Tab-separated table of C-alpha atoms and ligand atoms in Angstrom:
chain	number	residue	atom	x	y	z
A	1	MET	CA	118.200	107.662	116.748
A	2	ALA	CA	121.556	107.164	115.161
A	3	SER	CA	120.898	108.722	111.755
A	4	GLY	CA	123.724	110.227	109.747
A	5	ASP	CA	126.213	108.939	107.239
A	6	CYS	CA	127.081	105.250	107.218
A	7	VAL	CA	130.232	104.752	109.297
A	8	PHE	CA	131.542	102.271	106.728
A	9	CYS	CA	130.845	103.897	103.364
A	10	GLY	CA	129.450	107.397	103.958
A	11	ALA	CA	126.067	106.699	102.345
A	12	PRO	CA	123.210	108.592	103.998
A	13	VAL	CA	121.323	106.526	106.570
A	14	SER	CA	117.821	107.776	107.231
A	15	SER	CA	116.643	104.928	109.457
A	16	GLN	CA	117.507	104.518	113.118
A	17	GLY	CA	120.661	102.641	112.093
A	18	GLU	CA	121.730	99.215	113.224
A	19	HIS	CA	122.172	97.518	116.557
A	20	VAL	CA	125.866	97.246	117.435
A	21	LEU	CA	125.003	94.346	119.708
A	22	PRO	CA	122.854	92.078	117.542
A	23	ARG	CA	119.364	91.057	118.522
A	24	TRP	CA	120.334	87.423	118.974
A	25	LEU	CA	122.729	88.536	121.685
A	26	PHE	CA	119.919	90.276	123.553
A	27	ALA	CA	117.750	87.194	123.230
A	28	ARG	CA	120.573	85.051	124.566
A	29	TRP	CA	120.989	87.221	127.655
A	30	ALA	CA	117.347	88.032	128.314
A	31	GLY	CA	116.791	87.984	132.049
A	32	GLN	CA	120.403	86.971	132.725
A	33	GLY	CA	121.758	90.197	134.147
A	34	PRO	CA	123.229	91.953	135.931
A	35	PHE	CA	125.441	93.743	133.443
A	36	THR	CA	128.079	96.382	134.015
A	37	PHE	CA	128.910	99.007	131.401
A	38	PHE	CA	132.094	100.982	131.238
A	39	GLU	CA	132.874	104.390	129.860
A	40	GLY	CA	136.586	104.263	129.320
A	41	SER	CA	137.771	102.445	132.418
A	42	GLU	CA	134.974	103.589	134.728
A	43	PRO	CA	131.822	101.586	135.422
A	44	ILE	CA	128.796	103.689	134.552
A	45	ALA	CA	126.609	104.359	137.566
A	46	LYS	CA	122.847	104.716	137.468
A	47	ARG	CA	121.134	107.526	139.337
A	48	ASN	CA	120.978	105.339	142.431
A	49	GLY	CA	124.737	104.834	142.285
A	50	LYS	CA	124.634	101.152	141.368
A	51	THR	CA	126.694	100.061	138.395
A	52	GLU	CA	124.797	96.860	137.599
A	53	ARG	CA	121.832	96.649	135.240
A	54	ASP	CA	119.315	94.005	134.398
A	55	GLN	CA	119.602	94.564	130.654
A	56	LEU	CA	122.342	95.123	128.129
A	57	ALA	CA	122.561	98.675	126.850
A	58	ARG	CA	121.292	99.070	123.314
A	59	VAL	CA	123.808	100.736	121.042
A	60	MET	CA	122.768	102.091	117.640
A	61	LEU	CA	125.138	103.158	114.876
A	62	PRO	CA	124.472	104.621	111.408
A	63	VAL	CA	125.039	101.686	109.039
A	64	CYS	CA	123.444	101.543	105.612
A	65	GLY	CA	121.179	98.645	104.638
A	66	VAL	CA	119.519	97.003	101.670
A	67	ASP	CA	118.348	100.342	100.272
A	68	SER	CA	121.994	101.370	99.783
A	69	PRO	CA	124.219	100.024	96.979
A	70	SER	CA	126.917	99.006	99.434
A	71	ASN	CA	124.521	97.456	102.013
A	72	CYS	CA	127.087	97.610	104.794
A	73	ASN	CA	124.738	95.925	107.250
A	74	GLY	CA	124.482	92.943	104.936
A	75	TRP	CA	128.261	92.954	104.645
A	76	LEU	CA	128.609	93.025	108.442
A	77	ASN	CA	126.272	90.075	108.678
A	78	ASP	CA	128.073	88.069	106.004
A	79	SER	CA	131.548	88.974	107.248
A	80	PHE	CA	131.158	88.634	111.013
A	81	GLU	CA	127.767	87.487	112.309
A	82	VAL	CA	127.280	84.325	110.251
A	83	ALA	CA	130.624	82.847	111.254
A	84	GLY	CA	130.861	84.441	114.693
A	85	LYS	CA	127.422	83.730	116.130
A	86	PRO	CA	127.824	79.956	116.644
A	87	GLN	CA	131.272	80.505	118.185
A	88	VAL	CA	130.067	83.256	120.522
A	89	ARG	CA	127.306	80.939	121.659
A	90	ALA	CA	129.730	78.037	122.076
A	91	VAL	CA	132.177	80.074	124.177
A	92	LEU	CA	129.944	82.389	126.200
A	93	ASP	CA	126.780	80.283	126.460
A	94	ALA	CA	127.904	76.670	126.498
A	95	CYS	CA	131.487	77.332	127.720
A	96	GLN	CA	132.756	74.939	125.074
A	97	SER	CA	136.335	74.737	123.887
A	98	ILE	CA	136.912	75.862	120.298
A	99	THR	CA	139.957	75.564	118.048
A	100	GLY	CA	141.475	76.801	114.825
A	101	SER	CA	139.280	78.832	112.488
A	102	ALA	CA	136.471	78.839	115.073
A	103	VAL	CA	138.719	80.874	117.399
A	104	VAL	CA	139.477	83.280	114.566
A	105	ASP	CA	135.756	83.695	113.862
A	106	PHE	CA	135.120	84.343	117.565
A	107	ALA	CA	137.998	86.829	117.793
A	108	ARG	CA	136.908	88.687	114.655
A	109	TRP	CA	133.364	88.987	116.005
A	110	VAL	CA	134.586	90.341	119.338
A	111	THR	CA	136.970	92.791	117.664
A	112	LYS	CA	134.289	94.056	115.261
A	113	THR	CA	131.782	94.453	118.069
A	114	LEU	CA	134.190	96.396	120.293
A	115	LEU	CA	135.205	98.675	117.407
A	116	LEU	CA	131.560	99.629	116.887
A	117	HIS	CA	130.469	99.731	120.519
A	118	ASP	CA	132.116	103.036	121.447
A	119	HIS	CA	132.212	104.592	117.988
A	120	PRO	CA	131.847	108.400	118.157
A	121	LEU	CA	128.547	108.190	116.225
A	122	ALA	CA	127.106	105.449	118.427
A	123	VAL	CA	124.065	106.176	120.556
A	124	ASN	CA	124.018	104.172	123.776
A	125	SER	CA	120.681	103.695	125.535
A	126	GLU	CA	122.405	104.141	128.898
A	127	ILE	CA	124.553	107.208	128.271
A	128	GLY	CA	123.277	108.715	125.006
A	129	HIS	CA	125.462	110.101	122.245
A	130	LEU	CA	129.096	109.098	122.595
A	131	ASN	CA	130.488	112.115	120.764
A	132	LEU	CA	129.546	114.542	123.525
A	133	PRO	CA	132.289	116.319	125.479
A	134	GLY	CA	133.659	114.182	128.253
A	135	ARG	CA	132.764	110.905	126.585
A	136	ASN	CA	135.519	108.463	125.742
A	137	ALA	CA	134.382	107.564	122.252
A	138	LEU	CA	136.779	105.290	120.407
A	139	GLU	CA	138.245	107.289	117.529
A	140	LEU	CA	140.282	105.360	115.011
A	141	PRO	CA	142.922	107.044	112.836
A	142	PRO	CA	141.860	107.396	109.174
A	143	PRO	CA	140.722	105.431	107.266
A	144	GLY	CA	139.179	103.752	110.331
A	145	LEU	CA	136.062	101.706	109.679
A	146	ARG	CA	136.028	102.767	106.037
A	147	GLY	CA	139.321	100.950	105.661
A	148	LEU	CA	137.799	97.863	107.266
A	149	ARG	CA	134.890	97.988	104.799
A	150	HIS	CA	137.210	98.544	101.853
A	151	THR	CA	139.851	95.922	102.614
A	152	GLY	CA	138.177	93.549	105.059
A	153	GLN	CA	141.200	94.041	107.331
A	154	PHE	CA	141.088	95.436	110.849
A	155	PRO	CA	143.254	98.514	111.420
A	156	GLU	CA	146.811	97.871	112.509
A	157	ASP	CA	147.663	98.519	116.148
A	158	ILE	CA	144.368	97.247	117.484
A	159	SER	CA	144.744	94.822	120.393
A	160	VAL	CA	141.947	92.793	121.964
A	161	TRP	CA	142.040	90.664	125.107
A	162	MET	CA	139.546	88.720	127.155
A	163	ALA	CA	139.509	87.794	130.820
A	164	VAL	CA	137.188	85.860	133.101
A	165	VAL	CA	136.182	87.648	136.293
A	166	ASP	CA	134.365	86.310	139.358
A	167	PRO	CA	133.135	89.448	141.163
A	168	ASN	CA	132.417	87.362	144.276
A	169	GLY	CA	135.380	85.035	144.004
A	170	ALA	CA	138.392	84.415	146.197
A	171	LEU	CA	141.244	86.913	146.168
A	172	VAL	CA	143.704	86.385	143.330
A	173	THR	CA	147.311	87.554	143.198
A	174	MET	CA	147.943	89.787	140.198
A	175	PRO	CA	151.299	90.683	138.670
A	176	GLU	CA	152.768	94.009	139.737
A	177	PHE	CA	152.318	96.649	137.091
A	178	GLU	CA	152.702	100.322	136.446
A	179	LEU	CA	149.896	102.221	134.809
A	180	ALA	CA	150.918	103.220	131.316
A	181	VAL	CA	149.882	106.564	129.893
A	182	LEU	CA	149.476	106.118	126.160
A	183	PRO	CA	150.770	109.167	124.256
A	184	ASP	CA	149.436	110.462	120.963
A	185	VAL	CA	152.231	109.840	118.503
A	186	HIS	CA	152.502	111.281	115.025
A	187	ARG	CA	154.762	110.659	112.067
A	188	PRO	CA	155.594	112.894	109.105
A	189	ASP	CA	153.676	110.529	106.789
A	190	GLY	CA	150.473	111.311	108.711
A	191	ALA	CA	150.359	107.974	110.533
A	192	GLY	CA	149.561	107.882	114.228
A	193	GLY	CA	146.877	109.643	116.197
A	194	LYS	CA	144.886	109.391	119.377
A	195	CYS	CA	144.795	106.191	121.370
A	196	GLY	CA	141.465	104.841	122.478
A	197	ALA	CA	139.989	101.979	124.446
A	198	THR	CA	136.745	100.195	125.040
A	199	THR	CA	135.702	97.483	127.462
A	200	LEU	CA	132.590	95.345	127.485
A	201	GLY	CA	131.595	93.112	130.391
A	202	LEU	CA	129.170	90.266	129.717
A	203	SER	CA	127.736	87.592	131.961
A	204	LEU	CA	128.712	83.946	131.730
A	205	PRO	CA	126.942	80.970	133.255
A	206	ASN	CA	127.801	80.299	136.926
A	207	ASP	CA	127.778	84.002	137.863
A	208	LEU	CA	131.106	84.630	136.158
A	209	MET	CA	131.766	87.576	133.864
A	210	VAL	CA	133.855	87.875	130.748
A	211	THR	CA	135.615	91.179	130.161
A	212	LEU	CA	136.452	92.033	126.562
A	213	GLN	CA	138.980	94.814	126.126
A	214	LEU	CA	140.147	96.637	123.001
A	215	ILE	CA	142.887	99.223	122.824
A	216	SER	CA	143.683	101.238	119.721
A	217	HIS	CA	147.350	102.251	119.986
A	218	PRO	CA	148.519	103.737	116.680
A	219	LEU	CA	152.285	103.382	116.189
A	220	ILE	CA	152.778	102.245	119.798
A	221	ASP	CA	153.965	98.795	120.818
A	222	ILE	CA	152.158	97.821	123.990
A	223	VAL	CA	152.410	94.850	126.330
A	224	HIS	CA	149.449	93.873	128.484
A	225	PRO	CA	150.769	93.394	132.030
A	226	PHE	CA	148.487	90.391	132.636
A	227	GLU	CA	149.167	88.545	129.393
A	228	ALA	CA	152.388	86.807	130.402
A	229	SER	CA	150.669	85.264	133.433
A	230	GLY	CA	147.767	84.114	131.288
A	231	GLN	CA	145.320	86.248	133.275
A	232	VAL	CA	144.220	87.843	130.036
A	233	THR	CA	144.075	86.036	126.703
A	234	ARG	CA	144.959	87.859	123.541
A	235	LEU	CA	142.243	87.548	120.905
A	236	TRP	CA	143.551	90.007	118.290
A	237	PRO	CA	145.901	90.072	116.537
A	238	ASN	CA	147.172	86.491	116.637
A	239	PRO	CA	144.230	84.662	118.207
A	240	PRO	CA	145.228	81.499	120.080
A	241	ALA	CA	145.097	78.085	118.402
A	242	ALA	CA	142.518	76.954	120.967
A	243	LEU	CA	140.248	78.720	123.418
A	244	ASP	CA	138.766	76.978	126.458
A	245	ILE	CA	137.053	79.539	128.650
A	246	THR	CA	136.737	77.021	131.504
A	247	ALA	CA	140.532	76.673	131.609
A	248	LEU	CA	141.307	80.395	131.869
A	249	PRO	CA	142.446	81.878	135.184
A	250	VAL	CA	139.631	83.664	137.016
A	251	LEU	CA	140.260	87.193	138.264
A	252	ASP	CA	138.676	88.535	141.435
A	253	ALA	CA	136.786	91.841	141.565
A	254	ALA	CA	139.968	93.856	142.185
A	255	GLY	CA	141.666	92.093	139.299
A	256	GLY	CA	138.746	92.953	137.067
A	257	ARG	CA	139.107	96.594	138.055
A	258	ALA	CA	142.876	96.511	137.556
A	259	LEU	CA	142.280	95.183	134.077
A	260	ASN	CA	140.471	98.386	133.242
A	261	LYS	CA	143.032	100.654	134.825
A	262	TRP	CA	146.486	99.563	133.695
A	263	PHE	CA	146.635	102.298	131.115
A	264	ALA	CA	145.322	105.777	130.496
A	265	VAL	CA	144.896	107.522	127.172
A	266	GLY	CA	145.592	111.181	126.437
A	267	GLY	CA	149.304	111.321	127.272
A	268	ALA	CA	151.828	113.647	125.701
A	269	SER	CA	151.793	114.369	121.981
A	270	ILE	CA	155.000	112.957	120.508
A	271	GLY	CA	156.472	113.370	117.031
A	272	LEU	CA	158.315	110.402	115.544
A	273	GLN	CA	160.812	110.163	112.708
A	274	ALA	CA	159.822	108.517	109.446
A	275	GLY	CA	159.394	104.774	109.926
A	276	GLU	CA	159.644	104.999	113.728
A	277	ARG	CA	157.357	103.415	116.297
A	278	TRP	CA	157.054	104.189	120.003
A	279	PRO	CA	158.247	101.252	122.087
A	280	TYR	CA	156.364	100.204	125.191
A	281	ASN	CA	159.321	100.530	127.549
A	282	THR	CA	159.504	104.273	126.943
A	283	LEU	CA	155.851	104.937	127.704
A	284	ALA	CA	155.116	107.535	130.294
A	285	ARG	CA	154.164	105.714	133.477
A	286	TYR	CA	152.212	106.456	136.580
A	287	LEU	CA	154.187	105.252	139.562
A	288	GLN	CA	152.064	104.332	142.524
A	289	PRO	CA	153.772	104.796	145.884
A	290	ARG	CA	151.656	104.499	149.010
A	291	GLY	CA	151.200	108.218	149.273
A	292	GLY	CA	149.276	108.381	146.055
A	293	PRO	CA	149.911	108.457	142.364
A	294	VAL	CA	152.890	110.356	141.002
A	295	VAL	CA	152.864	111.260	137.353
A	296	ARG	CA	156.179	110.968	135.632
A	297	GLY	CA	156.618	112.852	132.377
A	298	ALA	CA	157.105	111.123	129.063
A	299	ALA	CA	160.548	112.656	128.505
A	300	GLU	CA	161.824	111.465	131.870
A	301	ALA	CA	160.373	107.998	131.369
A	302	ALA	CA	162.056	107.856	127.985
A	303	GLY	CA	165.386	108.645	129.622
A	304	ALA	CA	165.671	112.035	127.940
B	401	ZN	ZN1	127.398	101.798	104.134
């Protein structure tokens, strides 16, 4: 059950809510596992220790429907599913190249889906309620999803990337990188807030995986360490003019894990001046010498 108030408009939702991953997606992947689910950056293990499943997790979220004046589920369908579904099928099912507005429709669908997938009110069939202590639910600064419903615009400082991973593939050289610890930054005007992240791994034909990654980084400018080399492709903001999944570099298993571990959330709480943002090159970093990780403080990293 995912009853409660609609995450988009606040209307009471008495039903079980709506599937974050639509039914057509389950039909498309029926019998095509295995799937790996992540909580934060960590693959979720079953009781037997394995991290692969035969089925996608079902994720339910309180979203109002036709019995509500705002019918947010109908709005979701009209705004994202109708345009996104054929593009998701083209890219992930048929591995076709898409261009122009089709890429935007694909990117908007992925971004919407990731924003809902780890919402604090989501109930995941694998791990239960996401708002329990210790869970890494994705909390957006206000107005969050209500702002999306009201304006049709995604929140600022949301970044989404995709990568292709071959868990059994040949070793691939990755760029050197330092793990960034994303601080919580705040401004006198109330802007800022906690950072958050979500990752979804889905199967592709030919035993490849696609990893979809969203980071919410209010007031922080971030640079993905694998973007310059093309080993991740930015989907949002600024989706590419064309997207050919067969032409993307393929990461090996270690690269797929590195993708999920180049940053950590929950760094220092930092106050900014009015109008200020926190630039990437002053982020607190983990430095990784051979002896093990050393945590360097935000002030030192910032040169203070
Ligand atoms: Zn609603």
